[in-house]
PDB file of C-alpha atoms in Angstrom:
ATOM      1  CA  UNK A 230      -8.499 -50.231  45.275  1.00 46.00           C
ATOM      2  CA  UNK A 231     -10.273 -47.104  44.250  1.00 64.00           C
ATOM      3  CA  UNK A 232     -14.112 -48.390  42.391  1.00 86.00           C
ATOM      4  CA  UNK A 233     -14.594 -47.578  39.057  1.00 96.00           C
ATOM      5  CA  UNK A 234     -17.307 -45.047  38.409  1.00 98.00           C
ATOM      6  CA  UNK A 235     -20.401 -46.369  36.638  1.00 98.00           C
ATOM      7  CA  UNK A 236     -21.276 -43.499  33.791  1.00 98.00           C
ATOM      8  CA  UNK A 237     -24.535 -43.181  32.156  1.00 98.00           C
ATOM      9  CA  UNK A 238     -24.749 -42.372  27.934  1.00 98.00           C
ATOM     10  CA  UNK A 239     -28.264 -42.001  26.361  1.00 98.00           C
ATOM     11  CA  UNK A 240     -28.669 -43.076  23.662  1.00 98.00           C
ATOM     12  CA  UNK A 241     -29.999 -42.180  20.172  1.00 98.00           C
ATOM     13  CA  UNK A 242     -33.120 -44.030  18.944  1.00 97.00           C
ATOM     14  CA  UNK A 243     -35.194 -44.957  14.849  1.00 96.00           C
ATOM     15  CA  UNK A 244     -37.948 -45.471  14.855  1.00 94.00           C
ATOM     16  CA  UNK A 245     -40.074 -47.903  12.870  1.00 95.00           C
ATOM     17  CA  UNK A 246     -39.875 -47.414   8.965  1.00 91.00           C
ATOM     18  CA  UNK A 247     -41.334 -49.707   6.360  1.00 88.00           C
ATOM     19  CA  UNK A 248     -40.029 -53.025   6.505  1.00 91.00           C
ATOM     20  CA  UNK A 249     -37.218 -52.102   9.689  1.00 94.00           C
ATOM     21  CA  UNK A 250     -38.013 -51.885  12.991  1.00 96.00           C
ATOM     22  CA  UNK A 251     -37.051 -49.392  15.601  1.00 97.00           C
ATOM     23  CA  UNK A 252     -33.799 -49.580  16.969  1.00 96.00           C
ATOM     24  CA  UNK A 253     -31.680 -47.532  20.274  1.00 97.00           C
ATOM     25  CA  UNK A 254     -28.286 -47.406  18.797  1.00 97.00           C
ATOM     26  CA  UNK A 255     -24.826 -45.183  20.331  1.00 98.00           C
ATOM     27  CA  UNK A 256     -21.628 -44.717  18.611  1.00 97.00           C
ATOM     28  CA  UNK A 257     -18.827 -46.966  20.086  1.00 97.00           C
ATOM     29  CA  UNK A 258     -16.606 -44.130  20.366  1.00 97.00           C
ATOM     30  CA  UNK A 259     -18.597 -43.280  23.448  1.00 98.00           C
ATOM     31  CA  UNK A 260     -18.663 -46.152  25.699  1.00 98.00           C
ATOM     32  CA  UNK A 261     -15.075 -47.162  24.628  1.00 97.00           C
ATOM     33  CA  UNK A 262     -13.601 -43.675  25.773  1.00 97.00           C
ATOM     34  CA  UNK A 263     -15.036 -44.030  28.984  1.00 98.00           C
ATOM     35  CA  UNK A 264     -13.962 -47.689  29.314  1.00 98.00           C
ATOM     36  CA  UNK A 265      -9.939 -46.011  28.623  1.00 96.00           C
ATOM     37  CA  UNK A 266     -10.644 -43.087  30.796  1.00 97.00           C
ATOM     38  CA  UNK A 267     -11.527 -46.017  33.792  1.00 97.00           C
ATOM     39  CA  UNK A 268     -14.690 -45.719  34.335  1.00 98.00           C
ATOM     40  CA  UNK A 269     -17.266 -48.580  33.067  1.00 98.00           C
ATOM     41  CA  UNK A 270     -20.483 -47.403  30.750  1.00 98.00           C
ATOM     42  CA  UNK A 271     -24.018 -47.479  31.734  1.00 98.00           C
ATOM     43  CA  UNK A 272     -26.031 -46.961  27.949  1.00 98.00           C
ATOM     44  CA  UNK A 273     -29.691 -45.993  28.651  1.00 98.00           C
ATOM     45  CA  UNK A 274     -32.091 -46.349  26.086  1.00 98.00           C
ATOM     46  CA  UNK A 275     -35.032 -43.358  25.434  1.00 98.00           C
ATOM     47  CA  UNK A 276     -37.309 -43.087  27.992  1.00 98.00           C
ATOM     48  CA  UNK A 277     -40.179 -41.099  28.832  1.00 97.00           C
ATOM     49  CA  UNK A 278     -41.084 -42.113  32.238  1.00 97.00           C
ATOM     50  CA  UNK A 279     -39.386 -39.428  34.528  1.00 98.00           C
ATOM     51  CA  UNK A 280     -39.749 -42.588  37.704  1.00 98.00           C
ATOM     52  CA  UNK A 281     -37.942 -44.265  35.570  1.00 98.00           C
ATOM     53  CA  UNK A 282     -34.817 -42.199  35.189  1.00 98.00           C
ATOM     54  CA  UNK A 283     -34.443 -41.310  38.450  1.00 98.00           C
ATOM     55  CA  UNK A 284     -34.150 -44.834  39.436  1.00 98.00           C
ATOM     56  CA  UNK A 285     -31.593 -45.669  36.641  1.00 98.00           C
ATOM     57  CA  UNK A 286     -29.734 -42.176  37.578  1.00 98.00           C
ATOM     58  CA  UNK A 287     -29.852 -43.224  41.025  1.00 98.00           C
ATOM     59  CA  UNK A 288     -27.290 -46.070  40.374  1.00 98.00           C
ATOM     60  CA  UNK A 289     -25.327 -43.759  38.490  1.00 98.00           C
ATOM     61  CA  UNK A 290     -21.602 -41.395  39.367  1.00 98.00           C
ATOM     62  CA  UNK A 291     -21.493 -39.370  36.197  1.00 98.00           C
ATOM     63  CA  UNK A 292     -23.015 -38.997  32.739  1.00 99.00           C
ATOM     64  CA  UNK A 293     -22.257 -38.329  29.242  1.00 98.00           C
ATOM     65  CA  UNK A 294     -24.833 -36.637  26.753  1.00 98.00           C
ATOM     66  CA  UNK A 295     -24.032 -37.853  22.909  1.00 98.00           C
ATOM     67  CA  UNK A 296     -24.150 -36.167  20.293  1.00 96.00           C
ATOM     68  CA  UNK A 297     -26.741 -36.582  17.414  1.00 95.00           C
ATOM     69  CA  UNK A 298     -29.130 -34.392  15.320  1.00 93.00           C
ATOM     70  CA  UNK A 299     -30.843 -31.111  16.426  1.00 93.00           C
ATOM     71  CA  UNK A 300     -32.630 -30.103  19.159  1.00 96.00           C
ATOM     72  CA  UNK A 301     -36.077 -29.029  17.944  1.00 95.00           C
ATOM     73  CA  UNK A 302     -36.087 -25.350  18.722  1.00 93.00           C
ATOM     74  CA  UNK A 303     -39.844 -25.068  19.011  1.00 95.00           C
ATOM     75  CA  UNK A 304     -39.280 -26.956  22.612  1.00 95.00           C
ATOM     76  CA  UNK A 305     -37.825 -23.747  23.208  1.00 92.00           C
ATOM     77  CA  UNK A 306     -40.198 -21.238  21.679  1.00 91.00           C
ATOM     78  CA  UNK A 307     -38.430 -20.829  18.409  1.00 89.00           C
ATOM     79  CA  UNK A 308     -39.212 -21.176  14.722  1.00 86.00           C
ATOM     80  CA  UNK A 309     -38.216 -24.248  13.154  1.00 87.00           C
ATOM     81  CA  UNK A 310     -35.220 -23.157  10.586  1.00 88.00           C
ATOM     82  CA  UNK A 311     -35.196 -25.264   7.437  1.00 85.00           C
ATOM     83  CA  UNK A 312     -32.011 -26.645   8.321  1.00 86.00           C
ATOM     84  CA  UNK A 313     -32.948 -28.010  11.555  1.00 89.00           C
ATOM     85  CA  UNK A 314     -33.188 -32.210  11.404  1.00 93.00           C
ATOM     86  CA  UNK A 315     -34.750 -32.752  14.635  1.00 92.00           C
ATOM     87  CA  UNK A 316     -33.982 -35.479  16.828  1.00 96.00           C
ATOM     88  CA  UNK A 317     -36.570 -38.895  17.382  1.00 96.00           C
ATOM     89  CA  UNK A 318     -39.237 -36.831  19.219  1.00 96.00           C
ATOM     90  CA  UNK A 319     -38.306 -39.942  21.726  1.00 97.00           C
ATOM     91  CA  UNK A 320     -35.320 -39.543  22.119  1.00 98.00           C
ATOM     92  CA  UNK A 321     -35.325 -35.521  22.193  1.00 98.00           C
ATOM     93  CA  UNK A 322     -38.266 -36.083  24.975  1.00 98.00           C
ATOM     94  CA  UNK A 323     -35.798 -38.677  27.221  1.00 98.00           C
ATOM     95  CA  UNK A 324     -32.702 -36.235  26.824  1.00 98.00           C
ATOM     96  CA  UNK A 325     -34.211 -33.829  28.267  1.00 98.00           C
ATOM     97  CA  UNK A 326     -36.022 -35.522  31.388  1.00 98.00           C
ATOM     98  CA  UNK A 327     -32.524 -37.347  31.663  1.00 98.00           C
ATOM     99  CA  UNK A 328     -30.580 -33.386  31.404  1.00 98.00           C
ATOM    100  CA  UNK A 329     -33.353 -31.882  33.933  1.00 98.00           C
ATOM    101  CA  UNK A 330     -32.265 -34.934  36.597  1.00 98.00           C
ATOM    102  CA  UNK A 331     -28.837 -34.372  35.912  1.00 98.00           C
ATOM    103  CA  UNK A 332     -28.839 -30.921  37.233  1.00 98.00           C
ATOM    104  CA  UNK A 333     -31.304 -31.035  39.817  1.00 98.00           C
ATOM    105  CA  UNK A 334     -29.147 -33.729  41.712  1.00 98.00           C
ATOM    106  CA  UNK A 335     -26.063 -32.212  40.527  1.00 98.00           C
ATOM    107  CA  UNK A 336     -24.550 -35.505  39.355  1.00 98.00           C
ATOM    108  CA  UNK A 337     -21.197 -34.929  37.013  1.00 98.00           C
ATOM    109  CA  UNK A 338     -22.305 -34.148  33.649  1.00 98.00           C
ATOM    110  CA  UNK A 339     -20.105 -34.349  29.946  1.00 98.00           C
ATOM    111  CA  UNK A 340     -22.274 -33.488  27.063  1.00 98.00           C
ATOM    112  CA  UNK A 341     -21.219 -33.715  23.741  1.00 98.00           C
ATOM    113  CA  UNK A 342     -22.328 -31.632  20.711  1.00 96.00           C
ATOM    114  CA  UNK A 343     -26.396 -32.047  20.617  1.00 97.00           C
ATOM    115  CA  UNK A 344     -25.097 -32.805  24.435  1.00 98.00           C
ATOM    116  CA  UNK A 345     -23.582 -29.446  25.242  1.00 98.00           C
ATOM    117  CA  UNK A 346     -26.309 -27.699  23.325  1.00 97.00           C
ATOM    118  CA  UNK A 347     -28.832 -29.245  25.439  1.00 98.00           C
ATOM    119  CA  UNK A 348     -26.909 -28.532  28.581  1.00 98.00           C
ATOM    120  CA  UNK A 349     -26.460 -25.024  27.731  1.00 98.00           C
ATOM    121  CA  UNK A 350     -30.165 -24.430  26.946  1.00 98.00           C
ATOM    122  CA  UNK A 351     -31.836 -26.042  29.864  1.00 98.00           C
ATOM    123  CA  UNK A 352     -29.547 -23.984  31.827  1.00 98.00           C
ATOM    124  CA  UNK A 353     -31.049 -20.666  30.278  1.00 97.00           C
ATOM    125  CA  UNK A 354     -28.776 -20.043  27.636  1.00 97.00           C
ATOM    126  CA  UNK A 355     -29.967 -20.627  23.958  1.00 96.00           C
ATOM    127  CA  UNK A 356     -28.546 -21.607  20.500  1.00 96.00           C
ATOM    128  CA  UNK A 357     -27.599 -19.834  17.059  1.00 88.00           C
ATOM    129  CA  UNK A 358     -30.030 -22.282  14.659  1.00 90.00           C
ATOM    130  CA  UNK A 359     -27.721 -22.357  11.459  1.00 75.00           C
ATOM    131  CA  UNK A 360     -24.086 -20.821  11.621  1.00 77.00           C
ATOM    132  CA  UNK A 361     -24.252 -20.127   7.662  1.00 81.00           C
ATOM    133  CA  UNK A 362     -26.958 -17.677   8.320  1.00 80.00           C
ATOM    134  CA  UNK A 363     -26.276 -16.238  11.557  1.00 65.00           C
ATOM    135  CA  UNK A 364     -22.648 -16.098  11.802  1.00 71.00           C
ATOM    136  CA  UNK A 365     -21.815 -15.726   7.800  1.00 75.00           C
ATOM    137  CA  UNK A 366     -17.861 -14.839   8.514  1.00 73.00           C
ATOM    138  CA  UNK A 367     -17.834 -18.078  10.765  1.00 69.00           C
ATOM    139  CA  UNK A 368     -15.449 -20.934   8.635  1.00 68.00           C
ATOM    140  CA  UNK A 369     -17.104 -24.618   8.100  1.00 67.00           C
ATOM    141  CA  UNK A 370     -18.090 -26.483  10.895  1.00 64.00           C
ATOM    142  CA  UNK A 371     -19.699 -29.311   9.273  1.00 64.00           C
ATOM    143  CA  UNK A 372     -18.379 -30.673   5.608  1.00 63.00           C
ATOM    144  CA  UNK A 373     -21.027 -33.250   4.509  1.00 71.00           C
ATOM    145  CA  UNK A 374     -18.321 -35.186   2.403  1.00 67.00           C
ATOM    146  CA  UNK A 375     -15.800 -35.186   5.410  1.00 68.00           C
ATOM    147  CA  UNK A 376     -17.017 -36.407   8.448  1.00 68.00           C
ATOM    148  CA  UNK A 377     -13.968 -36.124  10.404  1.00 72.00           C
ATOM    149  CA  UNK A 378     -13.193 -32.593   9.701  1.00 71.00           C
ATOM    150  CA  UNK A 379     -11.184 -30.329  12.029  1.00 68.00           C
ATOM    151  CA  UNK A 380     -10.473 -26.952  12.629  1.00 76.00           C
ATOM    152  CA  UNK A 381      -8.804 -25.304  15.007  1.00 82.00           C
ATOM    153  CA  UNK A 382      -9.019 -24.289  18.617  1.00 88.00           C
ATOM    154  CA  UNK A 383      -8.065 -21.637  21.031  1.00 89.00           C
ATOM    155  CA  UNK A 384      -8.551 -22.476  25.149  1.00 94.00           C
ATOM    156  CA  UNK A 385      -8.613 -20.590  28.110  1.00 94.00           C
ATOM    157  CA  UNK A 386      -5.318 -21.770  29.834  1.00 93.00           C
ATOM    158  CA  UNK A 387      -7.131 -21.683  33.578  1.00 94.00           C
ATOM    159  CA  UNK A 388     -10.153 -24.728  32.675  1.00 96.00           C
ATOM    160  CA  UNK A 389     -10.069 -28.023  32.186  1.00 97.00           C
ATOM    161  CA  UNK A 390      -9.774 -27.949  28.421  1.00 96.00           C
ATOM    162  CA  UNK A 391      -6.643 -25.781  29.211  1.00 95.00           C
ATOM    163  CA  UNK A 392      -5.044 -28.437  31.199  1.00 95.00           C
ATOM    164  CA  UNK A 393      -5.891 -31.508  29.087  1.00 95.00           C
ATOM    165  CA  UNK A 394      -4.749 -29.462  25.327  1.00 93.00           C
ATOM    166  CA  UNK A 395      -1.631 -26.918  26.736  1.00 88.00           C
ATOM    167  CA  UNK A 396      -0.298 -24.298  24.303  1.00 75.00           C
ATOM    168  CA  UNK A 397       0.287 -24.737  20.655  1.00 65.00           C
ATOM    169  CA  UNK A 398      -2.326 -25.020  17.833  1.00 70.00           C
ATOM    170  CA  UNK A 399      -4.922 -27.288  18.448  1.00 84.00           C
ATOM    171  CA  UNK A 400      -7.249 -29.329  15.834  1.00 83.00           C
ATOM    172  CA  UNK A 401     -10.973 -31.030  17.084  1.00 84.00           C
ATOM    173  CA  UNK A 402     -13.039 -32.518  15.237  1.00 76.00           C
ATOM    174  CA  UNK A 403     -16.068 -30.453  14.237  1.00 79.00           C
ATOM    175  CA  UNK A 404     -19.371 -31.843  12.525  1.00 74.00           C
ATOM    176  CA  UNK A 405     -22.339 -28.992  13.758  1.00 75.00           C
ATOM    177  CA  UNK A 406     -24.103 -26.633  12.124  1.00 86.00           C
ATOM    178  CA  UNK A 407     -25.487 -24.677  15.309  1.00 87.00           C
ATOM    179  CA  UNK A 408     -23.894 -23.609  17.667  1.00 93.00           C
ATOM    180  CA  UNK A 409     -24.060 -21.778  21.191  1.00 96.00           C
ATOM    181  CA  UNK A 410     -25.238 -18.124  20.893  1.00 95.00           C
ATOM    182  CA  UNK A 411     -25.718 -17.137  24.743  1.00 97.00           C
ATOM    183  CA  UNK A 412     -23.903 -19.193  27.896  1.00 98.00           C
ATOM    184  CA  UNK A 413     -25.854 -20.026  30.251  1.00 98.00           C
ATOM    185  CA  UNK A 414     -25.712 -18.379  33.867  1.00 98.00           C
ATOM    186  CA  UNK A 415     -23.475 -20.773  35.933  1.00 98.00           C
ATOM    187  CA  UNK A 416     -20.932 -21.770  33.027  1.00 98.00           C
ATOM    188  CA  UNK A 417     -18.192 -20.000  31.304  1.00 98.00           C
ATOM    189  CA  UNK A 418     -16.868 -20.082  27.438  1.00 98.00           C
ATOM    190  CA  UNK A 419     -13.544 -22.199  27.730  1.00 96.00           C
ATOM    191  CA  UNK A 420     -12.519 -22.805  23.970  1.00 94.00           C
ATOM    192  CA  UNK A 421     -13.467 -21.261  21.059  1.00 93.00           C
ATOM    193  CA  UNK A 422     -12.970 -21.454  17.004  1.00 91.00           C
ATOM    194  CA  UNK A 423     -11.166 -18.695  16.109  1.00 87.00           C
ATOM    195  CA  UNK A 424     -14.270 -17.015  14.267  1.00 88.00           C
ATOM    196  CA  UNK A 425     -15.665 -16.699  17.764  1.00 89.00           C
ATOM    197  CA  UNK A 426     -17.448 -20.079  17.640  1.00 91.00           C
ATOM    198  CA  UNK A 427     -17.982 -21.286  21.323  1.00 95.00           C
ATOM    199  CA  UNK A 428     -16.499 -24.935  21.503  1.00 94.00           C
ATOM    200  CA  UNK A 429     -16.597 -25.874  25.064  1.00 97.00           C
ATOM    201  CA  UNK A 430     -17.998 -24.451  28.187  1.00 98.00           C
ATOM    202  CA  UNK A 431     -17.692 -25.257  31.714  1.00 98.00           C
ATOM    203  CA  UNK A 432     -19.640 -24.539  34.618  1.00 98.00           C
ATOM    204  CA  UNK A 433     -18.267 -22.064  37.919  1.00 98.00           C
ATOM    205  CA  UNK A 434     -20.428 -23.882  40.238  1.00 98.00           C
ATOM    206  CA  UNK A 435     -18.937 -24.595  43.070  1.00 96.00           C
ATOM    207  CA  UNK A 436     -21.518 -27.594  43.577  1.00 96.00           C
ATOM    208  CA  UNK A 437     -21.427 -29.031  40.231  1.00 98.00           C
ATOM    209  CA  UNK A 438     -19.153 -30.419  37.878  1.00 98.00           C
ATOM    210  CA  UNK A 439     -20.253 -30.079  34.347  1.00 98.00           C
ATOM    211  CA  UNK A 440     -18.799 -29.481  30.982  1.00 98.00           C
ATOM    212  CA  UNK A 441     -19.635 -29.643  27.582  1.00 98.00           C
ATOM    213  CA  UNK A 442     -17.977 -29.658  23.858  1.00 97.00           C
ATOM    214  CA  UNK A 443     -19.338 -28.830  20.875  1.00 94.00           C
ATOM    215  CA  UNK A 444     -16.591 -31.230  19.199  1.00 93.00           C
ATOM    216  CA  UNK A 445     -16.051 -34.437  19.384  1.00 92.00           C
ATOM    217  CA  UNK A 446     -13.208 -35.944  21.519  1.00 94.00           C
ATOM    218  CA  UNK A 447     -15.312 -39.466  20.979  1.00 95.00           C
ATOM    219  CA  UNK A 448     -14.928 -39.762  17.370  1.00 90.00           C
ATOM    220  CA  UNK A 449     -12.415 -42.040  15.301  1.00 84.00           C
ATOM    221  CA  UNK A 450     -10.697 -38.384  13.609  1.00 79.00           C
ATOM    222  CA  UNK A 451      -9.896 -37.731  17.779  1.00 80.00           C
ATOM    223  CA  UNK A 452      -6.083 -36.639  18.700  1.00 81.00           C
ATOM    224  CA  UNK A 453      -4.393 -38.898  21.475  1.00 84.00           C
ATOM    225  CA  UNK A 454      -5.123 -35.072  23.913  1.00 88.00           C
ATOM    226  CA  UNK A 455      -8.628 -35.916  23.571  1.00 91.00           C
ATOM    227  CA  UNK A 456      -9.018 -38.788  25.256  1.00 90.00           C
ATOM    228  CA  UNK A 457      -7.959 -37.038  28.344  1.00 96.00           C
ATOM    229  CA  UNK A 458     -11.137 -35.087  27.984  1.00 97.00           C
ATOM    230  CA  UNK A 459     -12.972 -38.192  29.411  1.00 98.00           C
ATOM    231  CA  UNK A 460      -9.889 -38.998  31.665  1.00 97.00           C
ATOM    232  CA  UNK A 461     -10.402 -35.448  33.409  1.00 98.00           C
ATOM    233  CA  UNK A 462     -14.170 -36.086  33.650  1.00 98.00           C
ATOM    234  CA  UNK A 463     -13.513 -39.797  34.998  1.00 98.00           C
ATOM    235  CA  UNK A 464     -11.285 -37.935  37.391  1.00 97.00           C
ATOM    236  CA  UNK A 465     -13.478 -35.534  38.712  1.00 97.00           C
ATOM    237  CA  UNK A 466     -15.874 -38.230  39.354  1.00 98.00           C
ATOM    238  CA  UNK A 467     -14.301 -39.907  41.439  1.00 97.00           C
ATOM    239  CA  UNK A 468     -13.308 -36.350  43.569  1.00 94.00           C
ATOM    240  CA  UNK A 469     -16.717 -36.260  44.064  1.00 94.00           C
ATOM    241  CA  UNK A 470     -17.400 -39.908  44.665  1.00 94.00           C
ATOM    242  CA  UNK A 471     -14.944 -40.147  47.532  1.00 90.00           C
ATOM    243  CA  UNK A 472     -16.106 -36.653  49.090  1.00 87.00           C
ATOM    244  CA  UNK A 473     -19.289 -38.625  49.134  1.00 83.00           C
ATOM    245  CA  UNK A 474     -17.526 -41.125  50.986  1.00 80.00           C
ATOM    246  CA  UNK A 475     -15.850 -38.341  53.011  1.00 77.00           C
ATOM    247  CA  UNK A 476     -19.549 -36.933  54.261  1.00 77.00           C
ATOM    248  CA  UNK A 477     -20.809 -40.889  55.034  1.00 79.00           C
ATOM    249  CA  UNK A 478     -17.949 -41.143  57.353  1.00 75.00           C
ATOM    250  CA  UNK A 479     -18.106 -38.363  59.259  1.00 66.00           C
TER     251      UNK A 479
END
């Protein structure tokens, strides 16, 4: 009986206001696609102790980044754009100790939205800050009085988001209003928005699996195809789990 892969999800974090105290806090979407993909959910609250991580990371087979709000792009050297809503400082500080693990051990990685952003810019590729400004022909990503709004999507047929979505016109569900500008070395642009909008990306490593989508397959607006997002990713856990196995063996 093949084991079911444990898979890590940080997640988001409030902190103390007023009268309520702070709270760590994840969208069930999240740990209830991996639980129908097969694999069973690890949720790690924000930490800033990098001993920490590694020990919790450690136990771990694969990880999914969440979504959220922005990354502050002043961690990166940028201006803050008056659109930006930063992340918990917390939280922001965790994801990326958590992201810089990921790839150093080169443990399976899904990030999602704030997730693939993240991914993408610790990897050396960076972010446009506000789509309305900076890619004015782009159509909405975001509707504030819609939060499961779609648009559609175009795939490269040879990738994983090419198996799991075919031909035929595709709809995700899109709530971001940055966006990847450059890829980062390693990975390759796998769906798009038609307006040129990167929506997923995928890295040619031969040594790491790792993906990313800007929409989300997690969310209660997601088609029956995207579940199999998290189905592929549970599946090429467990490649690498029993090539682990393989290497012990031998």
């Amino acid at each position: 009986m093949t084991c079911k892969p444990l898979i890590g999800l940080n997640a988001d974090f409030r902190a103390a206001a007023r009268n309520v105290p702070a709270y760590s806090y994840i969208a069930a979407g999240y740990f209830q696609s991996i639980i129908a993909a097969g694999g069973i959910p690890v949720v790690l609250p924000p930490m800033d102790d990098p001993e920490s991580i590694r020990t919790a990371l450690d136990a771990l087979h694969g990880f999914v980044m969440i979504g959220g709000a922005d990354l502050d792009p002043r961690n990166d050297g940028f201006m803050l754009h008056p659109s930006v809503r930063p992340l918990d400082s917390l939280r922001e500080t965790s994801d990326r100790l958590l992201i810089a693990d990921i790839a150093e051990r080169r443990l399976p990685v899904l990030g999602i939205g704030t997730g693939m952003q993240l991914l993408n810019v610790h990897q050396g590729g960076n972010l446009f800050l506000h789509i309305k400004e900076d890619l004015p022909s782009a159509v909405p990503h975001h509707d504030p009085q819609d939060p499961n709004h779609r648009h559609t999507l175009s795939v490269e047929s040879d990738s994983l988001i090419g198996r799991v979505y075919g031909d035929g016109e595709i709809r995700v569900s899109s709530r971001h209003h940055m966006a990847i500008d450059e890829v980062a070395p390693g990975f390759r642009v796998t769906a798009k928005c038609p307006d040129g909008v990167i929506e997923a990306i995928e890295s040619e490593m031969m040594d790491w699996f790792a993906l990313g989508t800007q929409f989300h397959p997690e969310c209660s607006a997601a088609s029956a195809l995207d579940i199999r997002i998290f189905e592929e990713f549970i599946d090429g856990v467990r490649d690498r789990m029993n090539a682990e196995d393989l290497r012990l063996v031998a």
